[in-house]
């Protein structure tokens, strides 16, 4: 594996040393070429003509502000970013919506190795746009309108309201949009259920997650099935039917 030049921007000395030790011990291809503990120090490093990192390990909360303030000042972001964060359910959801890499504190060596191994040396895809999505989620914690999807053919930026349904197939998910576009993602449907269920989505079958706003008709029967606005007929599993009907009632009341 080719060498990756790395920067660490973290305001806690012990956390910086811990990450450096882990990288040295478990990720021999990663060479730490610089460190910073604040937005100002990080800006000086990243604006230097002599330092061109492949990856920056960046804490979300620095002593002089959010790290987005640092990134917003850069004209171009031609390196990967891996954020480090203490566990926070909302923060994790924001990272997943934006397809940006992250590590939970305290850092687990196995997670570090897995995250680094997913990286490839070279210019990252749409990093600025991915960060814009992430930043919007942090600035508006109750409003998730857009998400980045790292798909088989590249990274897509879509409005959540445009997702009609998701169909699971083994370890892949097919995402169908209102404009008839289909996106294939190498993630399970369960992962998208966690992300989208609070946004008026419901998993009516082990392989189908639907946007309740795109249901055209519910045909009653022993199990019953849905007719979606795109014409697709989707079976409602027997064991999910009662809970699904309750969800429909709540939607009607709201």
PDB file of C-alpha atoms in Angstrom:
ATOM      1  CA  UNK A   1       0.000   0.000   0.000  1.00  0.00           C
ATOM      2  CA  UNK A   2       1.387   3.435  -0.939  1.00  0.00           C
ATOM      3  CA  UNK A   3       2.461   5.885   1.746  1.00  0.00           C
ATOM      4  CA  UNK A   4      -0.105   8.403   3.001  1.00  0.00           C
ATOM      5  CA  UNK A   5       1.063  11.758   4.378  1.00  0.00           C
ATOM      6  CA  UNK A   6      -1.051  12.784   7.360  1.00  0.00           C
ATOM      7  CA  UNK A   7      -1.746  15.808   9.546  1.00  0.00           C
ATOM      8  CA  UNK A   8      -3.294  15.638  13.009  1.00  0.00           C
ATOM      9  CA  UNK A   9      -5.304  18.658  14.176  1.00  0.00           C
ATOM     10  CA  UNK A  10      -6.421  18.016  17.737  1.00  0.00           C
ATOM     11  CA  UNK A  11      -6.384  20.300  20.800  1.00  0.00           C
ATOM     12  CA  UNK A  12      -5.797  17.562  23.395  1.00  0.00           C
ATOM     13  CA  UNK A  13      -2.136  16.546  23.722  1.00  0.00           C
ATOM     14  CA  UNK A  14      -2.911  13.033  25.007  1.00  0.00           C
ATOM     15  CA  UNK A  15      -5.326  12.409  22.126  1.00  0.00           C
ATOM     16  CA  UNK A  16      -2.714  13.512  19.566  1.00  0.00           C
ATOM     17  CA  UNK A  17      -0.061  11.265  21.087  1.00  0.00           C
ATOM     18  CA  UNK A  18      -2.467   8.331  21.290  1.00  0.00           C
ATOM     19  CA  UNK A  19      -3.438   8.679  17.624  1.00  0.00           C
ATOM     20  CA  UNK A  20       0.216   9.006  16.551  1.00  0.00           C
ATOM     21  CA  UNK A  21       1.134   5.870  18.480  1.00  0.00           C
ATOM     22  CA  UNK A  22      -1.745   3.909  16.960  1.00  0.00           C
ATOM     23  CA  UNK A  23      -0.833   5.057  13.433  1.00  0.00           C
ATOM     24  CA  UNK A  24       2.796   4.120  13.965  1.00  0.00           C
ATOM     25  CA  UNK A  25       1.904   0.699  15.375  1.00  0.00           C
ATOM     26  CA  UNK A  26      -1.058  -0.340  13.211  1.00  0.00           C
ATOM     27  CA  UNK A  27      -0.881   1.785  10.030  1.00  0.00           C
ATOM     28  CA  UNK A  28       2.724   1.653   8.861  1.00  0.00           C
ATOM     29  CA  UNK A  29       1.897   3.312   5.532  1.00  0.00           C
ATOM     30  CA  UNK A  30       0.712   6.508   7.278  1.00  0.00           C
ATOM     31  CA  UNK A  31       3.438   9.091   7.886  1.00  0.00           C
ATOM     32  CA  UNK A  32       2.470  11.955  10.230  1.00  0.00           C
ATOM     33  CA  UNK A  33       4.114  15.088   8.756  1.00  0.00           C
ATOM     34  CA  UNK A  34       2.582  17.743  10.996  1.00  0.00           C
ATOM     35  CA  UNK A  35       0.464  18.545  14.041  1.00  0.00           C
ATOM     36  CA  UNK A  36      -1.702  21.455  15.189  1.00  0.00           C
ATOM     37  CA  UNK A  37      -3.893  22.149  18.217  1.00  0.00           C
ATOM     38  CA  UNK A  38      -6.031  25.063  17.018  1.00  0.00           C
ATOM     39  CA  UNK A  39      -7.827  26.511  14.003  1.00  0.00           C
ATOM     40  CA  UNK A  40      -5.073  29.110  13.491  1.00  0.00           C
ATOM     41  CA  UNK A  41      -2.251  26.568  13.662  1.00  0.00           C
ATOM     42  CA  UNK A  42      -4.165  24.222  11.377  1.00  0.00           C
ATOM     43  CA  UNK A  43      -4.720  27.024   8.857  1.00  0.00           C
ATOM     44  CA  UNK A  44      -0.995  27.811   8.789  1.00  0.00           C
ATOM     45  CA  UNK A  45      -0.177  24.161   8.140  1.00  0.00           C
ATOM     46  CA  UNK A  46      -2.764  23.644   5.410  1.00  0.00           C
ATOM     47  CA  UNK A  47      -1.902  26.888   3.611  1.00  0.00           C
ATOM     48  CA  UNK A  48       1.798  26.040   3.529  1.00  0.00           C
ATOM     49  CA  UNK A  49       3.228  25.334   0.077  1.00  0.00           C
ATOM     50  CA  UNK A  50       5.527  22.643   1.453  1.00  0.00           C
ATOM     51  CA  UNK A  51       2.896  20.497   3.170  1.00  0.00           C
ATOM     52  CA  UNK A  52       0.518  18.558   0.938  1.00  0.00           C
ATOM     53  CA  UNK A  53      -1.246  15.930   3.064  1.00  0.00           C
ATOM     54  CA  UNK A  54      -3.222  12.989   1.720  1.00  0.00           C
ATOM     55  CA  UNK A  55      -5.348  12.834   4.868  1.00  0.00           C
ATOM     56  CA  UNK A  56      -6.105  15.090   7.841  1.00  0.00           C
ATOM     57  CA  UNK A  57      -7.263  13.639  11.157  1.00  0.00           C
ATOM     58  CA  UNK A  58      -9.391  16.445  12.546  1.00  0.00           C
ATOM     59  CA  UNK A  59     -11.208  16.924  15.835  1.00  0.00           C
ATOM     60  CA  UNK A  60     -14.661  18.510  15.422  1.00  0.00           C
ATOM     61  CA  UNK A  61     -14.354  20.764  18.483  1.00  0.00           C
ATOM     62  CA  UNK A  62     -11.073  22.664  18.791  1.00  0.00           C
ATOM     63  CA  UNK A  63     -10.215  25.095  21.584  1.00  0.00           C
ATOM     64  CA  UNK A  64     -10.860  28.140  19.367  1.00  0.00           C
ATOM     65  CA  UNK A  65     -14.017  26.903  17.619  1.00  0.00           C
ATOM     66  CA  UNK A  66     -15.508  24.277  15.319  1.00  0.00           C
ATOM     67  CA  UNK A  67     -13.117  22.807  12.758  1.00  0.00           C
ATOM     68  CA  UNK A  68     -15.555  23.830   9.987  1.00  0.00           C
ATOM     69  CA  UNK A  69     -14.236  27.377  10.505  1.00  0.00           C
ATOM     70  CA  UNK A  70     -10.814  26.107   9.460  1.00  0.00           C
ATOM     71  CA  UNK A  71     -12.103  24.221   6.426  1.00  0.00           C
ATOM     72  CA  UNK A  72     -14.291  27.124   5.260  1.00  0.00           C
ATOM     73  CA  UNK A  73     -11.159  29.272   4.875  1.00  0.00           C
ATOM     74  CA  UNK A  74      -9.518  26.874   2.429  1.00  0.00           C
ATOM     75  CA  UNK A  75      -9.928  27.561  -1.283  1.00  0.00           C
ATOM     76  CA  UNK A  76      -9.532  23.913  -2.161  1.00  0.00           C
ATOM     77  CA  UNK A  77      -9.670  20.664  -0.200  1.00  0.00           C
ATOM     78  CA  UNK A  78      -7.647  18.072  -2.101  1.00  0.00           C
ATOM     79  CA  UNK A  79      -7.137  15.673   0.805  1.00  0.00           C
ATOM     80  CA  UNK A  80      -9.304  13.206   2.675  1.00  0.00           C
ATOM     81  CA  UNK A  81     -10.630  14.126   6.100  1.00  0.00           C
ATOM     82  CA  UNK A  82     -11.253  11.752   8.982  1.00  0.00           C
ATOM     83  CA  UNK A  83     -13.018  13.419  11.889  1.00  0.00           C
ATOM     84  CA  UNK A  84     -12.542  12.325  15.483  1.00  0.00           C
ATOM     85  CA  UNK A  85     -15.499  12.751  17.815  1.00  0.00           C
ATOM     86  CA  UNK A  86     -16.775  11.640  21.185  1.00  0.00           C
ATOM     87  CA  UNK A  87     -19.900   9.497  20.846  1.00  0.00           C
ATOM     88  CA  UNK A  88     -22.985  11.495  19.952  1.00  0.00           C
ATOM     89  CA  UNK A  89     -25.964   9.942  18.200  1.00  0.00           C
ATOM     90  CA  UNK A  90     -26.699  13.074  16.193  1.00  0.00           C
ATOM     91  CA  UNK A  91     -23.061  13.515  15.132  1.00  0.00           C
ATOM     92  CA  UNK A  92     -22.838   9.918  13.894  1.00  0.00           C
ATOM     93  CA  UNK A  93     -26.008  10.370  11.879  1.00  0.00           C
ATOM     94  CA  UNK A  94     -24.592  13.554  10.336  1.00  0.00           C
ATOM     95  CA  UNK A  95     -21.418  11.737   9.258  1.00  0.00           C
ATOM     96  CA  UNK A  96     -23.461   8.943   7.700  1.00  0.00           C
ATOM     97  CA  UNK A  97     -25.686  11.400   5.827  1.00  0.00           C
ATOM     98  CA  UNK A  98     -22.654  13.169   4.382  1.00  0.00           C
ATOM     99  CA  UNK A  99     -20.451  10.143   3.574  1.00  0.00           C
ATOM    100  CA  UNK A 100     -17.504  11.647   5.476  1.00  0.00           C
ATOM    101  CA  UNK A 101     -15.143   9.407   7.448  1.00  0.00           C
ATOM    102  CA  UNK A 102     -15.056   9.496  11.243  1.00  0.00           C
ATOM    103  CA  UNK A 103     -13.561   7.789  14.284  1.00  0.00           C
ATOM    104  CA  UNK A 104     -15.186   7.602  17.704  1.00  0.00           C
ATOM    105  CA  UNK A 105     -13.211   8.603  20.782  1.00  0.00           C
ATOM    106  CA  UNK A 106     -11.589   6.808  22.470  1.00  0.00           C
ATOM    107  CA  UNK A 107     -10.169   5.549  19.197  1.00  0.00           C
ATOM    108  CA  UNK A 108     -10.320   1.814  18.618  1.00  0.00           C
ATOM    109  CA  UNK A 109      -7.233   0.507  16.727  1.00  0.00           C
ATOM    110  CA  UNK A 110      -9.335  -1.892  14.637  1.00  0.00           C
ATOM    111  CA  UNK A 111     -11.658   0.940  13.562  1.00  0.00           C
ATOM    112  CA  UNK A 112      -8.638   3.095  12.741  1.00  0.00           C
ATOM    113  CA  UNK A 113      -7.123   0.393  10.549  1.00  0.00           C
ATOM    114  CA  UNK A 114     -10.454  -0.205   8.783  1.00  0.00           C
ATOM    115  CA  UNK A 115     -10.978   3.514   8.131  1.00  0.00           C
ATOM    116  CA  UNK A 116      -7.462   4.045   6.795  1.00  0.00           C
ATOM    117  CA  UNK A 117      -7.659   0.931   4.606  1.00  0.00           C
ATOM    118  CA  UNK A 118     -10.725   2.379   2.834  1.00  0.00           C
ATOM    119  CA  UNK A 119      -8.688   5.371   1.709  1.00  0.00           C
ATOM    120  CA  UNK A 120      -6.891   5.632  -1.585  1.00  0.00           C
ATOM    121  CA  UNK A 121      -3.985   7.959  -2.300  1.00  0.00           C
ATOM    122  CA  UNK A 122      -5.000  10.734  -4.679  1.00  0.00           C
ATOM    123  CA  UNK A 123      -7.578  13.469  -5.022  1.00  0.00           C
ATOM    124  CA  UNK A 124     -10.768  12.627  -3.066  1.00  0.00           C
ATOM    125  CA  UNK A 125     -14.182  12.790  -4.696  1.00  0.00           C
ATOM    126  CA  UNK A 126     -16.272  15.908  -3.994  1.00  0.00           C
ATOM    127  CA  UNK A 127     -14.794  16.499  -0.540  1.00  0.00           C
ATOM    128  CA  UNK A 128     -15.924  20.136  -0.442  1.00  0.00           C
ATOM    129  CA  UNK A 129     -19.503  19.165  -1.280  1.00  0.00           C
ATOM    130  CA  UNK A 130     -19.513  16.334   1.247  1.00  0.00           C
ATOM    131  CA  UNK A 131     -18.307  18.751   3.911  1.00  0.00           C
ATOM    132  CA  UNK A 132     -21.020  21.244   2.959  1.00  0.00           C
ATOM    133  CA  UNK A 133     -23.647  18.578   3.639  1.00  0.00           C
ATOM    134  CA  UNK A 134     -21.998  17.690   6.954  1.00  0.00           C
ATOM    135  CA  UNK A 135     -21.693  21.343   7.991  1.00  0.00           C
ATOM    136  CA  UNK A 136     -25.375  21.995   7.261  1.00  0.00           C
ATOM    137  CA  UNK A 137     -26.348  19.099   9.522  1.00  0.00           C
ATOM    138  CA  UNK A 138     -24.276  20.514  12.374  1.00  0.00           C
ATOM    139  CA  UNK A 139     -25.657  24.040  11.911  1.00  0.00           C
ATOM    140  CA  UNK A 140     -29.257  22.801  11.683  1.00  0.00           C
ATOM    141  CA  UNK A 141     -29.383  19.760  13.993  1.00  0.00           C
ATOM    142  CA  UNK A 142     -33.131  19.234  13.578  1.00  0.00           C
ATOM    143  CA  UNK A 143     -33.198  19.527   9.796  1.00  0.00           C
ATOM    144  CA  UNK A 144     -31.838  16.769   7.606  1.00  0.00           C
ATOM    145  CA  UNK A 145     -32.762  17.718   4.043  1.00  0.00           C
ATOM    146  CA  UNK A 146     -29.854  16.458   1.978  1.00  0.00           C
ATOM    147  CA  UNK A 147     -27.497  13.517   2.062  1.00  0.00           C
ATOM    148  CA  UNK A 148     -24.402  12.253   0.275  1.00  0.00           C
ATOM    149  CA  UNK A 149     -24.524   8.690  -1.000  1.00  0.00           C
ATOM    150  CA  UNK A 150     -21.264   6.932  -1.747  1.00  0.00           C
ATOM    151  CA  UNK A 151     -22.475   4.596  -4.489  1.00  0.00           C
ATOM    152  CA  UNK A 152     -20.946   2.032  -6.820  1.00  0.00           C
ATOM    153  CA  UNK A 153     -20.562   4.620  -9.619  1.00  0.00           C
ATOM    154  CA  UNK A 154     -19.500   7.627  -7.504  1.00  0.00           C
ATOM    155  CA  UNK A 155     -20.865  10.023  -4.887  1.00  0.00           C
ATOM    156  CA  UNK A 156     -24.408  11.344  -5.315  1.00  0.00           C
ATOM    157  CA  UNK A 157     -25.876  14.375  -3.522  1.00  0.00           C
ATOM    158  CA  UNK A 158     -29.638  14.046  -3.210  1.00  0.00           C
ATOM    159  CA  UNK A 159     -32.590  15.603  -1.411  1.00  0.00           C
ATOM    160  CA  UNK A 160     -34.058  13.109   1.054  1.00  0.00           C
ATOM    161  CA  UNK A 161     -37.602  14.063   0.000  1.00  0.00           C
ATOM    162  CA  UNK A 162     -36.804  12.773  -3.515  1.00  0.00           C
ATOM    163  CA  UNK A 163     -36.211   9.186  -2.346  1.00  0.00           C
ATOM    164  CA  UNK A 164     -39.286   7.104  -3.230  1.00  0.00           C
ATOM    165  CA  UNK A 165     -38.138   3.742  -1.889  1.00  0.00           C
ATOM    166  CA  UNK A 166     -35.152   1.526  -1.125  1.00  0.00           C
ATOM    167  CA  UNK A 167     -34.878  -2.148  -2.067  1.00  0.00           C
ATOM    168  CA  UNK A 168     -32.388  -4.427  -0.332  1.00  0.00           C
ATOM    169  CA  UNK A 169     -30.489  -7.169  -2.113  1.00  0.00           C
ATOM    170  CA  UNK A 170     -27.945  -9.014   0.059  1.00  0.00           C
ATOM    171  CA  UNK A 171     -25.326  -6.394   1.049  1.00  0.00           C
ATOM    172  CA  UNK A 172     -26.536  -3.864  -1.527  1.00  0.00           C
ATOM    173  CA  UNK A 173     -29.348  -1.326  -1.504  1.00  0.00           C
ATOM    174  CA  UNK A 174     -31.083   0.032  -4.611  1.00  0.00           C
ATOM    175  CA  UNK A 175     -32.317   3.589  -4.027  1.00  0.00           C
ATOM    176  CA  UNK A 176     -35.115   4.781  -6.323  1.00  0.00           C
ATOM    177  CA  UNK A 177     -35.660   8.523  -6.803  1.00  0.00           C
ATOM    178  CA  UNK A 178     -38.682  10.495  -7.958  1.00  0.00           C
ATOM    179  CA  UNK A 179     -36.902  11.389 -11.242  1.00  0.00           C
ATOM    180  CA  UNK A 180     -36.705   7.628 -12.084  1.00  0.00           C
ATOM    181  CA  UNK A 181     -32.987   7.486 -11.267  1.00  0.00           C
ATOM    182  CA  UNK A 182     -31.670   4.406  -9.460  1.00  0.00           C
ATOM    183  CA  UNK A 183     -28.568   4.417  -7.258  1.00  0.00           C
ATOM    184  CA  UNK A 184     -26.847   1.210  -6.147  1.00  0.00           C
ATOM    185  CA  UNK A 185     -25.037   1.355  -2.809  1.00  0.00           C
ATOM    186  CA  UNK A 186     -22.870  -1.289  -1.141  1.00  0.00           C
ATOM    187  CA  UNK A 187     -24.670  -0.928   2.220  1.00  0.00           C
ATOM    188  CA  UNK A 188     -27.465  -2.997   3.693  1.00  0.00           C
ATOM    189  CA  UNK A 189     -31.042  -1.759   3.784  1.00  0.00           C
ATOM    190  CA  UNK A 190     -30.876  -1.909   7.587  1.00  0.00           C
ATOM    191  CA  UNK A 191     -28.329   0.927   7.575  1.00  0.00           C
ATOM    192  CA  UNK A 192     -30.669   3.107   5.518  1.00  0.00           C
ATOM    193  CA  UNK A 193     -33.590   2.176   7.741  1.00  0.00           C
ATOM    194  CA  UNK A 194     -31.710   3.666  10.714  1.00  0.00           C
ATOM    195  CA  UNK A 195     -30.965   6.849   8.802  1.00  0.00           C
ATOM    196  CA  UNK A 196     -34.315   7.422   7.129  1.00  0.00           C
ATOM    197  CA  UNK A 197     -36.972   6.087   9.503  1.00  0.00           C
ATOM    198  CA  UNK A 198     -37.213   9.427  11.387  1.00  0.00           C
ATOM    199  CA  UNK A 199     -37.839  11.126   8.019  1.00  0.00           C
ATOM    200  CA  UNK A 200     -41.226   9.446   7.297  1.00  0.00           C
ATOM    201  CA  UNK A 201     -39.774   6.235   5.894  1.00  0.00           C
ATOM    202  CA  UNK A 202     -40.979   2.810   6.963  1.00  0.00           C
ATOM    203  CA  UNK A 203     -39.640  -0.687   6.380  1.00  0.00           C
ATOM    204  CA  UNK A 204     -42.717  -2.634   5.295  1.00  0.00           C
ATOM    205  CA  UNK A 205     -40.818  -5.769   4.311  1.00  0.00           C
ATOM    206  CA  UNK A 206     -37.373  -7.201   5.026  1.00  0.00           C
ATOM    207  CA  UNK A 207     -36.239  -5.991   1.600  1.00  0.00           C
ATOM    208  CA  UNK A 208     -38.295  -2.797   1.194  1.00  0.00           C
ATOM    209  CA  UNK A 209     -38.090   0.623   2.837  1.00  0.00           C
ATOM    210  CA  UNK A 210     -40.623   3.162   1.541  1.00  0.00           C
ATOM    211  CA  UNK A 211     -41.149   6.898   1.756  1.00  0.00           C
ATOM    212  CA  UNK A 212     -44.681   7.194   3.172  1.00  0.00           C
ATOM    213  CA  UNK A 213     -45.220  10.374   1.166  1.00  0.00           C
ATOM    214  CA  UNK A 214     -45.019   8.392  -2.100  1.00  0.00           C
ATOM    215  CA  UNK A 215     -47.640   5.755  -1.284  1.00  0.00           C
ATOM    216  CA  UNK A 216     -50.429   5.924  -3.840  1.00  0.00           C
ATOM    217  CA  UNK A 217     -52.633   3.146  -2.440  1.00  0.00           C
ATOM    218  CA  UNK A 218     -52.689   0.441   0.205  1.00  0.00           C
ATOM    219  CA  UNK A 219     -54.483  -2.664  -1.018  1.00  0.00           C
ATOM    220  CA  UNK A 220     -55.893  -4.592   1.931  1.00  0.00           C
ATOM    221  CA  UNK A 221     -55.651  -8.345   2.216  1.00  0.00           C
ATOM    222  CA  UNK A 222     -54.136 -11.060   4.382  1.00  0.00           C
ATOM    223  CA  UNK A 223     -50.814  -9.287   4.110  1.00  0.00           C
ATOM    224  CA  UNK A 224     -51.697  -6.432   1.840  1.00  0.00           C
ATOM    225  CA  UNK A 225     -49.482  -4.525  -0.535  1.00  0.00           C
ATOM    226  CA  UNK A 226     -48.640  -0.963  -1.486  1.00  0.00           C
ATOM    227  CA  UNK A 227     -48.840   0.718  -4.839  1.00  0.00           C
ATOM    228  CA  UNK A 228     -46.207   3.431  -4.985  1.00  0.00           C
ATOM    229  CA  UNK A 229     -46.412   6.557  -7.129  1.00  0.00           C
ATOM    230  CA  UNK A 230     -43.765   5.101  -9.443  1.00  0.00           C
ATOM    231  CA  UNK A 231     -46.113   2.144 -10.088  1.00  0.00           C
ATOM    232  CA  UNK A 232     -44.175  -0.402  -8.049  1.00  0.00           C
ATOM    233  CA  UNK A 233     -46.222  -2.902  -5.998  1.00  0.00           C
ATOM    234  CA  UNK A 234     -44.607  -3.705  -2.653  1.00  0.00           C
ATOM    235  CA  UNK A 235     -45.719  -6.449  -0.284  1.00  0.00           C
ATOM    236  CA  UNK A 236     -46.350  -5.557   3.352  1.00  0.00           C
ATOM    237  CA  UNK A 237     -45.146  -8.427   5.526  1.00  0.00           C
ATOM    238  CA  UNK A 238     -47.672  -9.889   7.966  1.00  0.00           C
ATOM    239  CA  UNK A 239     -45.592  -9.241  11.058  1.00  0.00           C
ATOM    240  CA  UNK A 240     -45.073  -5.575  10.113  1.00  0.00           C
ATOM    241  CA  UNK A 241     -48.642  -4.849   9.032  1.00  0.00           C
ATOM    242  CA  UNK A 242     -50.122  -3.731  12.388  1.00  0.00           C
ATOM    243  CA  UNK A 243     -47.233  -1.368  13.149  1.00  0.00           C
ATOM    244  CA  UNK A 244     -47.335  -0.047   9.590  1.00  0.00           C
ATOM    245  CA  UNK A 245     -51.069   0.697   9.824  1.00  0.00           C
ATOM    246  CA  UNK A 246     -50.408   2.601  13.062  1.00  0.00           C
ATOM    247  CA  UNK A 247     -47.728   4.616  11.289  1.00  0.00           C
ATOM    248  CA  UNK A 248     -50.166   5.475   8.489  1.00  0.00           C
ATOM    249  CA  UNK A 249     -52.698   6.730  11.050  1.00  0.00           C
ATOM    250  CA  UNK A 250     -50.082   9.016  12.582  1.00  0.00           C
ATOM    251  CA  UNK A 251     -49.238  10.353   9.122  1.00  0.00           C
ATOM    252  CA  UNK A 252     -52.895  11.083   8.400  1.00  0.00           C
ATOM    253  CA  UNK A 253     -53.323  12.878  11.735  1.00  0.00           C
ATOM    254  CA  UNK A 254     -50.286  15.053  11.137  1.00  0.00           C
TER     255      UNK A 254
END
